[in-house]
Amino acid sequence: MPMPMTSSSSSDTMPSDITYPSDYLDKVGYYDLLDLIASECHSSMGREMVGALTASTRPDAIRHRLERVREMRHLLSVTMELPIRRIADLRATLGTLRAEGSYLTEEELAQVAQAIVSYEAWSRLLTKVQDNGAGEVSPLYPSLSRLVVGSEGLQEIAQTILRKLDPHGRLVDNASPRLAELRLALQREERAIAKLMRGLLTAAQAAGYVEEDAQATMRSGRPVLPVTAMHKRQIPGIVHDESATGKTLYIEPLEVVEANNRIRELESEEHREVIEILRQFTAPIRERRETLSQLYLSMGRIDAVCAIARFADEMHCSIPEVRNKPTIQWYQAVNPILQHTLSQEGKSVVPQDILLRYPNERILVISGPNAGGKSVCLKTVGLLQYMLQSGIPIPVHPDSVAGVFKHLAIEIGDNQSMEDDLSTYSSHLKHMRAMSAACGANSLLLIDEFGAGTEPELGGAIAEGLLALFNEQRAWGVITTHYRNLKEYATTHKGIVNGAMLYDQKEMKPLYELSIGQPGSSFALEIARQQGLPRQVLEYATELVGEEVIQSERYVQDIVRDKQYWQRKRTEIERREQKLERLLADYEARLSKLKEQRQDLLTQAQQEAADLLDQSRAQIERTIREIKESQAERQQTKEARQALSAYGEQLAQAETIEQSGSVERELERLKRRKERKERKRKQGGASERGAQSQSPVKLSVPKPPKEGDEVRVTTMNVVGVLSELSANSATVVVNGRIRITCKPNEIVRLGSERKEEQAQATSQPTRTTNVVEHLHERRLDFSDRLDVRGMRAAEAIQAVQYFLDDAISLGFNRVEILHGTGTGALRVSIRELLDHYPGVSHYHDEDVRFGGAGITIVHLQG
């Protein structure tokens, strides 16, 4: 039959000019693939969008579609619960609104409101922005955000509707004052009738007119009594029904007839009021009908992309590098339809490395035994290529590379036509004629059992001529065959490469693995021997073809086996080289970034050290004044000034350290210096305690401090106001803004004993220099990242408070709090604390590449 060519277009981009036979998609299994993806959809519109997916020839459009799926897969991986629901098809509902005076039912209103709410949730999710660190924001999901359409005002409509509907989708009683009044009246009437019916039933049972275990029931919407037929005259009323045997009549007593009539009137009024309310709710929806149609269309697109992302995750699909020109370099490629089928049977697919490269390996000629996987490999190429150009990730290794083709052609299976009176071979030749007329440098040809169907020698010759023509036209393709002349032609001509489906000669079973570079053997004699053909038949066949042909087949098998080994080695080396190149580029980028960060940190450290030096100089000058007022010796004052000068020289060395690259050695030197000073401090403390034991000065017992008192932190020798005091910790505010957290036994109340403490301080003038060193050492040891994952909310809040207090007291401008995503409760609690915490300027999520919403960056006031 002839090969009609079809032009395809994309459902959400400009029309493409890709061409392929009308039966191409059916033969490669693309429709079955779409059914698998559509099963992941939540809406009929989404399923229609998936069913309309067609290929594009525009590389930019293909990359955009694939990027959209990549963003959705990332969103699925980081979001605990997506705002997706089973969305009703709104097209028919919105179509009924064209007529004035029409209204939506309660159920239809609920469906519209739920669709709006779901869409608004998706819109907020897809239009999230991130801080790029330079005071600017950019979309977190730029490709997905383009699916969002304007929906101004719809949220208010949805909320109004949902407020007036109960969980079962019925109008609430207070939907209008009149409705509330009518339903209240109905309830009163129903209660009155129920009470009256209970009395009538009791009296009838006592009189024997009604069975003892009988109950009042409903017939035709009215309450009735089940009266025995012989006593029907004893209960005046209206007979509504009788039992199947005729022994029981269902009578509505006259006493309740009038009350029931009033209920019917109230129900009619209620129905009219409900319709009026529904018309009021429907009016704004009618005005926004077109917007709602666009919203539903957008929801369908989002649903379709989400379904593709779920399918890609389930099938372990990847997005290869997409190049503008034709090429196929797929590693570990599998057929997703076959994978889905075999996985249900507990089996797996053997992945294939399929390589078609310009200029010498454009056409792959695959040979090998029957049922060895040649046709599956051919269909896999056809399906995956069309999938990719349709914007669907394909199940290949991420290192794979793919190109774009503008013309696809396939010839597979028995194509004989009774209508056209064509044999299988005649139909095959007709397809070959169409292929040769249409193919070119952007064509991908898929031909199964090339040349088969006629006399082998002539069929092989014609096939070889067609293969030469395809190669001359610089076409691309995958061709399967058993003909030796085609294998030999592929060996001797550039542009064509042999491939073999491997076969296990020991186990006598196919391996379903493709090896490129050498032709394969059909293993005809081996398979015939395994199937039990008589020995004399095999010997006759061997003698007929000649020993030379048999030996050549064996040589081919040996070559294929060796080729397979070295091909695996080469592929592994290529992959390792690609991995090393990626790692090298990544490390170079990281090194460059680290150098920039290191320089920034050094500059920031120098500035902070200079600020700290200014603060320290002021503190030391105050201490010197106190020493002078206490009549200290000149030598003690001199030592205090020398300590200050030494600290200044230490800061001046920072630039020399940075230039020499010996930061690590300098830190080690500072550590040793700290240890020496610690030993001297302990020795000095011992001598001071000895001197104090001989001193005649008698100090009074200090009073316990309380919140609001002026206190001294003994470990740092600084004075401040005690702001918080508990059994385990105390918080002291210094200079009105610096918060210091310490233990309660490390603070001393200042009062009438202040002079005595100052007198005592004159014997230790060098303690003041320890403040600067202590702050500097604490800053070196302080980590600007706090990890509270796994903590309870109360524990995490306390840890964050201590962490922020230390960061503010040490002069940090930026810190990180690692809380993870989880349920989000810990993140919310911490951010509620940050909203009102003194000293916090602002905060935001970490960049999505380094943790996203699992890390909060906190900026502190300077």
PDB file of N, CA, C and O in Angstrom, residues 694-742:
ATOM      1  N   GLN A 694      46.352  37.104 101.491  1.00  0.00           N
ATOM      2  CA  GLN A 694      47.118  37.868 102.470  1.00  0.00           C
ATOM      3  C   GLN A 694      46.596  39.276 102.621  1.00  0.00           C
ATOM      4  O   GLN A 694      47.030  40.008 103.496  1.00  0.00           O
ATOM      5  N   SER A 695      45.687  39.671 101.784  1.00  0.00           N
ATOM      6  CA  SER A 695      45.212  41.054 101.823  1.00  0.00           C
ATOM      7  C   SER A 695      44.256  41.250 102.967  1.00  0.00           C
ATOM      8  O   SER A 695      43.423  40.400 103.259  1.00  0.00           O
ATOM      9  N   PRO A 696      44.374  42.389 103.620  1.00  0.00           N
ATOM     10  CA  PRO A 696      43.472  42.660 104.740  1.00  0.00           C
ATOM     11  C   PRO A 696      42.105  43.135 104.291  1.00  0.00           C
ATOM     12  O   PRO A 696      41.223  43.321 105.101  1.00  0.00           O
ATOM     13  N   VAL A 697      41.904  43.299 102.937  1.00  0.00           N
ATOM     14  CA  VAL A 697      40.625  43.810 102.455  1.00  0.00           C
ATOM     15  C   VAL A 697      39.548  42.758 102.680  1.00  0.00           C
ATOM     16  O   VAL A 697      39.698  41.596 102.327  1.00  0.00           O
ATOM     17  N   LYS A 698      38.452  43.162 103.205  1.00  0.00           N
ATOM     18  CA  LYS A 698      37.324  42.262 103.466  1.00  0.00           C
ATOM     19  C   LYS A 698      36.146  42.672 102.597  1.00  0.00           C
ATOM     20  O   LYS A 698      35.620  43.759 102.737  1.00  0.00           O
ATOM     21  N   LEU A 699      35.808  41.751 101.670  1.00  0.00           N
ATOM     22  CA  LEU A 699      34.717  42.042 100.740  1.00  0.00           C
ATOM     23  C   LEU A 699      33.398  41.543 101.309  1.00  0.00           C
ATOM     24  O   LEU A 699      33.336  40.477 101.920  1.00  0.00           O
ATOM     25  N   SER A 700      32.348  42.338 101.079  1.00  0.00           N
ATOM     26  CA  SER A 700      31.017  41.940 101.530  1.00  0.00           C
ATOM     27  C   SER A 700      30.411  40.936 100.548  1.00  0.00           C
ATOM     28  O   SER A 700      30.789  40.897  99.393  1.00  0.00           O
ATOM     29  N   VAL A 701      29.513  40.113 101.013  1.00  0.00           N
ATOM     30  CA  VAL A 701      28.857  39.109 100.164  1.00  0.00           C
ATOM     31  C   VAL A 701      27.899  39.815  99.206  1.00  0.00           C
ATOM     32  O   VAL A 701      27.022  40.543  99.659  1.00  0.00           O
ATOM     33  N   PRO A 702      28.103  39.658  97.866  1.00  0.00           N
ATOM     34  CA  PRO A 702      27.232  40.377  96.920  1.00  0.00           C
ATOM     35  C   PRO A 702      25.798  39.827  96.947  1.00  0.00           C
ATOM     36  O   PRO A 702      25.576  38.646  97.174  1.00  0.00           O
ATOM     37  N   LYS A 703      24.862  40.750  96.713  1.00  0.00           N
ATOM     38  CA  LYS A 703      23.461  40.343  96.657  1.00  0.00           C
ATOM     39  C   LYS A 703      23.180  39.639  95.326  1.00  0.00           C
ATOM     40  O   LYS A 703      23.791  39.964  94.325  1.00  0.00           O
ATOM     41  N   PRO A 704      22.263  38.675  95.301  1.00  0.00           N
ATOM     42  CA  PRO A 704      21.940  37.992  94.029  1.00  0.00           C
ATOM     43  C   PRO A 704      21.325  38.975  93.036  1.00  0.00           C
ATOM     44  O   PRO A 704      20.475  39.771  93.406  1.00  0.00           O
ATOM     45  N   PRO A 705      21.751  38.929  91.781  1.00  0.00           N
ATOM     46  CA  PRO A 705      21.207  39.873  90.787  1.00  0.00           C
ATOM     47  C   PRO A 705      19.789  39.489  90.386  1.00  0.00           C
ATOM     48  O   PRO A 705      19.366  38.343  90.528  1.00  0.00           O
ATOM     49  N   LYS A 706      19.066  40.467  89.892  1.00  0.00           N
ATOM     50  CA  LYS A 706      17.726  40.243  89.353  1.00  0.00           C
ATOM     51  C   LYS A 706      17.603  41.029  88.056  1.00  0.00           C
ATOM     52  O   LYS A 706      18.440  41.884  87.753  1.00  0.00           O
ATOM     53  N   GLU A 707      16.554  40.721  87.248  1.00  0.00           N
ATOM     54  CA  GLU A 707      16.374  41.365  85.950  1.00  0.00           C
ATOM     55  C   GLU A 707      16.259  42.878  86.121  1.00  0.00           C
ATOM     56  O   GLU A 707      15.516  43.366  86.983  1.00  0.00           O
ATOM     57  N   GLY A 708      17.005  43.614  85.285  1.00  0.00           N
ATOM     58  CA  GLY A 708      17.024  45.069  85.367  1.00  0.00           C
ATOM     59  C   GLY A 708      18.233  45.617  86.099  1.00  0.00           C
ATOM     60  O   GLY A 708      18.554  46.811  85.986  1.00  0.00           O
ATOM     61  N   ASP A 709      18.976  44.746  86.853  1.00  0.00           N
ATOM     62  CA  ASP A 709      20.170  45.204  87.583  1.00  0.00           C
ATOM     63  C   ASP A 709      21.341  45.367  86.640  1.00  0.00           C
ATOM     64  O   ASP A 709      21.437  44.705  85.609  1.00  0.00           O
ATOM     65  N   GLU A 710      22.255  46.251  87.035  1.00  0.00           N
ATOM     66  CA  GLU A 710      23.505  46.396  86.306  1.00  0.00           C
ATOM     67  C   GLU A 710      24.455  45.316  86.818  1.00  0.00           C
ATOM     68  O   GLU A 710      24.692  45.205  88.020  1.00  0.00           O
ATOM     69  N   VAL A 711      24.978  44.527  85.909  1.00  0.00           N
ATOM     70  CA  VAL A 711      25.803  43.384  86.292  1.00  0.00           C
ATOM     71  C   VAL A 711      27.086  43.392  85.471  1.00  0.00           C
ATOM     72  O   VAL A 711      27.192  44.067  84.441  1.00  0.00           O
ATOM     73  N   ARG A 712      28.051  42.571  85.951  1.00  0.00           N
ATOM     74  CA  ARG A 712      29.317  42.370  85.251  1.00  0.00           C
ATOM     75  C   ARG A 712      29.428  40.902  84.872  1.00  0.00           C
ATOM     76  O   ARG A 712      29.153  40.030  85.700  1.00  0.00           O
ATOM     77  N   VAL A 713      29.787  40.643  83.581  1.00  0.00           N
ATOM     78  CA  VAL A 713      30.055  39.281  83.140  1.00  0.00           C
ATOM     79  C   VAL A 713      31.492  38.970  83.482  1.00  0.00           C
ATOM     80  O   VAL A 713      32.423  39.523  82.882  1.00  0.00           O
ATOM     81  N   THR A 714      31.727  38.106  84.467  1.00  0.00           N
ATOM     82  CA  THR A 714      33.072  37.888  85.006  1.00  0.00           C
ATOM     83  C   THR A 714      33.997  37.233  83.996  1.00  0.00           C
ATOM     84  O   THR A 714      35.201  37.476  84.010  1.00  0.00           O
ATOM     85  N   THR A 715      33.444  36.380  83.093  1.00  0.00           N
ATOM     86  CA  THR A 715      34.320  35.685  82.139  1.00  0.00           C
ATOM     87  C   THR A 715      34.834  36.610  81.052  1.00  0.00           C
ATOM     88  O   THR A 715      35.851  36.321  80.425  1.00  0.00           O
ATOM     89  N   MET A 716      34.120  37.742  80.809  1.00  0.00           N
ATOM     90  CA  MET A 716      34.525  38.676  79.757  1.00  0.00           C
ATOM     91  C   MET A 716      34.862  40.057  80.304  1.00  0.00           C
ATOM     92  O   MET A 716      35.335  40.914  79.580  1.00  0.00           O
ATOM     93  N   ASN A 717      34.572  40.279  81.613  1.00  0.00           N
ATOM     94  CA  ASN A 717      34.848  41.556  82.258  1.00  0.00           C
ATOM     95  C   ASN A 717      34.163  42.716  81.527  1.00  0.00           C
ATOM     96  O   ASN A 717      34.765  43.742  81.263  1.00  0.00           O
ATOM     97  N   VAL A 718      32.894  42.515  81.186  1.00  0.00           N
ATOM     98  CA  VAL A 718      32.121  43.588  80.568  1.00  0.00           C
ATOM     99  C   VAL A 718      30.897  43.864  81.433  1.00  0.00           C
ATOM    100  O   VAL A 718      30.414  42.985  82.170  1.00  0.00           O
ATOM    101  N   VAL A 719      30.392  45.099  81.351  1.00  0.00           N
ATOM    102  CA  VAL A 719      29.274  45.538  82.181  1.00  0.00           C
ATOM    103  C   VAL A 719      28.061  45.768  81.294  1.00  0.00           C
ATOM    104  O   VAL A 719      28.181  46.313  80.191  1.00  0.00           O
ATOM    105  N   GLY A 720      26.898  45.343  81.790  1.00  0.00           N
ATOM    106  CA  GLY A 720      25.660  45.543  81.054  1.00  0.00           C
ATOM    107  C   GLY A 720      24.463  45.424  81.968  1.00  0.00           C
ATOM    108  O   GLY A 720      24.600  45.325  83.192  1.00  0.00           O
ATOM    109  N   VAL A 721      23.264  45.365  81.330  1.00  0.00           N
ATOM    110  CA  VAL A 721      22.007  45.260  82.082  1.00  0.00           C
ATOM    111  C   VAL A 721      21.461  43.856  81.909  1.00  0.00           C
ATOM    112  O   VAL A 721      21.378  43.347  80.793  1.00  0.00           O
ATOM    113  N   LEU A 722      21.114  43.219  83.048  1.00  0.00           N
ATOM    114  CA  LEU A 722      20.559  41.870  83.015  1.00  0.00           C
ATOM    115  C   LEU A 722      19.120  41.939  82.495  1.00  0.00           C
ATOM    116  O   LEU A 722      18.238  42.496  83.139  1.00  0.00           O
ATOM    117  N   SER A 723      18.871  41.373  81.290  1.00  0.00           N
ATOM    118  CA  SER A 723      17.539  41.447  80.688  1.00  0.00           C
ATOM    119  C   SER A 723      16.715  40.193  80.937  1.00  0.00           C
ATOM    120  O   SER A 723      15.500  40.256  81.064  1.00  0.00           O
ATOM    121  N   GLU A 724      17.353  39.003  80.985  1.00  0.00           N
ATOM    122  CA  GLU A 724      16.638  37.751  81.215  1.00  0.00           C
ATOM    123  C   GLU A 724      17.458  36.877  82.144  1.00  0.00           C
ATOM    124  O   GLU A 724      18.698  36.806  82.020  1.00  0.00           O
ATOM    125  N   LEU A 725      16.796  36.191  83.058  1.00  0.00           N
ATOM    126  CA  LEU A 725      17.478  35.321  84.012  1.00  0.00           C
ATOM    127  C   LEU A 725      16.615  34.088  84.244  1.00  0.00           C
ATOM    128  O   LEU A 725      15.430  34.186  84.538  1.00  0.00           O
ATOM    129  N   SER A 726      17.228  32.913  84.068  1.00  0.00           N
ATOM    130  CA  SER A 726      16.555  31.658  84.357  1.00  0.00           C
ATOM    131  C   SER A 726      17.507  30.763  85.119  1.00  0.00           C
ATOM    132  O   SER A 726      18.637  31.178  85.440  1.00  0.00           O
ATOM    133  N   ALA A 727      17.081  29.552  85.414  1.00  0.00           N
ATOM    134  CA  ALA A 727      17.910  28.651  86.209  1.00  0.00           C
ATOM    135  C   ALA A 727      19.172  28.238  85.473  1.00  0.00           C
ATOM    136  O   ALA A 727      20.198  27.957  86.097  1.00  0.00           O
ATOM    137  N   ASN A 728      19.127  28.225  84.115  1.00  0.00           N
ATOM    138  CA  ASN A 728      20.256  27.703  83.351  1.00  0.00           C
ATOM    139  C   ASN A 728      20.989  28.752  82.535  1.00  0.00           C
ATOM    140  O   ASN A 728      22.084  28.480  82.040  1.00  0.00           O
ATOM    141  N   SER A 729      20.415  29.920  82.325  1.00  0.00           N
ATOM    142  CA  SER A 729      21.069  30.905  81.472  1.00  0.00           C
ATOM    143  C   SER A 729      20.690  32.311  81.907  1.00  0.00           C
ATOM    144  O   SER A 729      19.692  32.519  82.605  1.00  0.00           O
ATOM    145  N   ALA A 730      21.544  33.268  81.476  1.00  0.00           N
ATOM    146  CA  ALA A 730      21.287  34.685  81.735  1.00  0.00           C
ATOM    147  C   ALA A 730      21.646  35.457  80.484  1.00  0.00           C
ATOM    148  O   ALA A 730      22.586  35.094  79.759  1.00  0.00           O
ATOM    149  N   THR A 731      20.889  36.516  80.172  1.00  0.00           N
ATOM    150  CA  THR A 731      21.137  37.348  78.994  1.00  0.00           C
ATOM    151  C   THR A 731      21.425  38.770  79.462  1.00  0.00           C
ATOM    152  O   THR A 731      20.635  39.369  80.190  1.00  0.00           O
ATOM    153  N   VAL A 732      22.596  39.290  79.021  1.00  0.00           N
ATOM    154  CA  VAL A 732      23.050  40.633  79.414  1.00  0.00           C
ATOM    155  C   VAL A 732      23.130  41.487  78.160  1.00  0.00           C
ATOM    156  O   VAL A 732      23.687  41.053  77.148  1.00  0.00           O
ATOM    157  N   VAL A 733      22.548  42.698  78.217  1.00  0.00           N
ATOM    158  CA  VAL A 733      22.576  43.632  77.096  1.00  0.00           C
ATOM    159  C   VAL A 733      23.652  44.668  77.359  1.00  0.00           C
ATOM    160  O   VAL A 733      23.615  45.373  78.371  1.00  0.00           O
ATOM    161  N   VAL A 734      24.634  44.746  76.409  1.00  0.00           N
ATOM    162  CA  VAL A 734      25.770  45.664  76.550  1.00  0.00           C
ATOM    163  C   VAL A 734      25.605  46.801  75.555  1.00  0.00           C
ATOM    164  O   VAL A 734      25.337  46.556  74.373  1.00  0.00           O
ATOM    165  N   ASN A 735      25.754  48.025  76.023  1.00  0.00           N
ATOM    166  CA  ASN A 735      25.646  49.218  75.165  1.00  0.00           C
ATOM    167  C   ASN A 735      24.293  49.320  74.472  1.00  0.00           C
ATOM    168  O   ASN A 735      24.184  49.895  73.393  1.00  0.00           O
ATOM    169  N   GLY A 736      23.278  48.712  75.030  1.00  0.00           N
ATOM    170  CA  GLY A 736      21.927  48.849  74.502  1.00  0.00           C
ATOM    171  C   GLY A 736      21.593  47.955  73.331  1.00  0.00           C
ATOM    172  O   GLY A 736      20.440  47.861  72.931  1.00  0.00           O
ATOM    173  N   ARG A 737      22.566  47.211  72.716  1.00  0.00           N
ATOM    174  CA  ARG A 737      22.240  46.388  71.546  1.00  0.00           C
ATOM    175  C   ARG A 737      22.956  45.053  71.488  1.00  0.00           C
ATOM    176  O   ARG A 737      22.488  44.117  70.874  1.00  0.00           O
ATOM    177  N   ILE A 738      24.117  44.920  72.150  1.00  0.00           N
ATOM    178  CA  ILE A 738      24.864  43.663  72.094  1.00  0.00           C
ATOM    179  C   ILE A 738      24.336  42.746  73.193  1.00  0.00           C
ATOM    180  O   ILE A 738      24.352  43.095  74.370  1.00  0.00           O
ATOM    181  N   ARG A 739      23.850  41.552  72.800  1.00  0.00           N
ATOM    182  CA  ARG A 739      23.296  40.585  73.745  1.00  0.00           C
ATOM    183  C   ARG A 739      24.307  39.483  73.987  1.00  0.00           C
ATOM    184  O   ARG A 739      24.825  38.884  73.045  1.00  0.00           O
ATOM    185  N   ILE A 740      24.602  39.214  75.262  1.00  0.00           N
ATOM    186  CA  ILE A 740      25.561  38.179  75.643  1.00  0.00           C
ATOM    187  C   ILE A 740      24.820  37.154  76.489  1.00  0.00           C
ATOM    188  O   ILE A 740      24.162  37.496  77.464  1.00  0.00           O
ATOM    189  N   THR A 741      24.917  35.874  76.072  1.00  0.00           N
ATOM    190  CA  THR A 741      24.302  34.790  76.824  1.00  0.00           C
ATOM    191  C   THR A 741      25.371  34.049  77.613  1.00  0.00           C
ATOM    192  O   THR A 741      26.418  33.668  77.059  1.00  0.00           O
ATOM    193  N   CYS A 742      25.140  33.856  78.905  1.00  0.00           N
ATOM    194  CA  CYS A 742      26.109  33.183  79.762  1.00  0.00           C
ATOM    195  C   CYS A 742      25.371  32.417  80.842  1.00  0.00           C
ATOM    196  O   CYS A 742      24.132  32.391  80.879  1.00  0.00           O
TER     197      CYS A 742
END
